[in-house]
Amino acid sequence: MTTGWHPEEDTTPSPAPRDVEFMAAVLEGRHGWLAADVAEFFSTYHSQHGDTGRSWAWAGVAELVRQRSVQRIEQAEAL
């Protein structure tokens, strides 16, 4: 086992599911139907700047926002 600092490794922890849900709710409240695109922008930005952990987190937020959107559409169609 090798110990020591490895600068090439991503040490950003994955966000807790409740944090992803909170981030999605805030984006939906502030940006409405553009929320998924805003989260995707942040994901791409962090990816291009080498921050894989944050990129994955924002990608998860974008996915959750899209899932919620589909659920709302399905609920509206069921009425």
XYZ file of C-alpha atoms in Angstrom:
79
model
C 0.000 0.000 0.000
C 1.334 3.397 -0.988
C 0.752 6.324 1.287
C 1.243 9.984 0.702
C -0.282 12.764 -1.279
C -1.471 11.956 -4.812
C -2.304 15.236 -6.590
C -3.750 13.445 -9.625
C -6.491 11.839 -7.522
C -9.851 13.530 -7.130
C -10.580 13.898 -3.433
C -13.845 15.783 -3.757
C -16.444 13.770 -1.861
C -19.704 12.873 -3.537
C -22.558 15.010 -2.269
C -25.182 13.426 -0.067
C -28.493 12.681 -1.818
C -30.225 15.305 0.342
C -27.706 17.900 -0.874
C -28.389 17.005 -4.507
C -32.141 17.262 -3.862
C -31.681 20.647 -2.192
C -29.529 21.944 -5.068
C -32.146 20.728 -7.569
C -34.969 22.398 -5.633
C -33.092 25.712 -5.461
C -32.327 25.650 -9.191
C -35.936 24.787 -10.042
C -37.163 27.630 -7.846
C -34.783 30.198 -9.286
C -34.514 29.092 -12.925
C -37.731 27.164 -13.637
C -37.636 25.146 -16.834
C -33.984 26.146 -17.399
C -32.805 24.487 -14.164
C -31.416 21.360 -15.852
C -29.519 23.481 -18.373
C -28.025 25.610 -15.584
C -26.874 22.481 -13.720
C -25.461 21.072 -16.966
C -23.540 24.327 -17.504
C -21.943 24.041 -14.050
C -21.128 20.382 -14.711
C -19.400 21.249 -17.982
C -17.580 24.219 -16.449
C -16.131 22.137 -13.616
C -15.257 19.313 -16.003
C -13.304 21.670 -18.257
C -11.462 23.092 -15.255
C -10.422 19.686 -13.929
C -12.818 19.408 -10.985
C -14.294 15.985 -11.624
C -16.062 15.677 -8.280
C -18.048 18.871 -8.689
C -18.727 18.036 -12.320
C -20.278 14.708 -11.302
C -22.280 16.407 -8.553
C -23.778 18.944 -10.950
C -24.467 16.222 -13.512
C -26.423 14.400 -10.802
C -28.394 17.567 -10.087
C -29.201 17.977 -13.794
C -30.372 14.368 -13.984
C -32.589 14.769 -10.913
C -34.135 17.971 -12.294
C -34.940 16.189 -15.560
C -36.458 13.230 -13.701
C -38.651 15.569 -11.667
C -39.745 17.328 -14.844
C -40.794 14.031 -16.416
C -42.693 13.083 -13.253
C -44.574 16.400 -13.276
C -45.512 15.942 -16.927
C -46.736 12.400 -16.275
C -48.798 13.585 -13.302
C -50.349 16.371 -15.383
C -51.242 13.928 -18.155
C -52.857 11.567 -15.643
C -55.313 14.281 -14.554
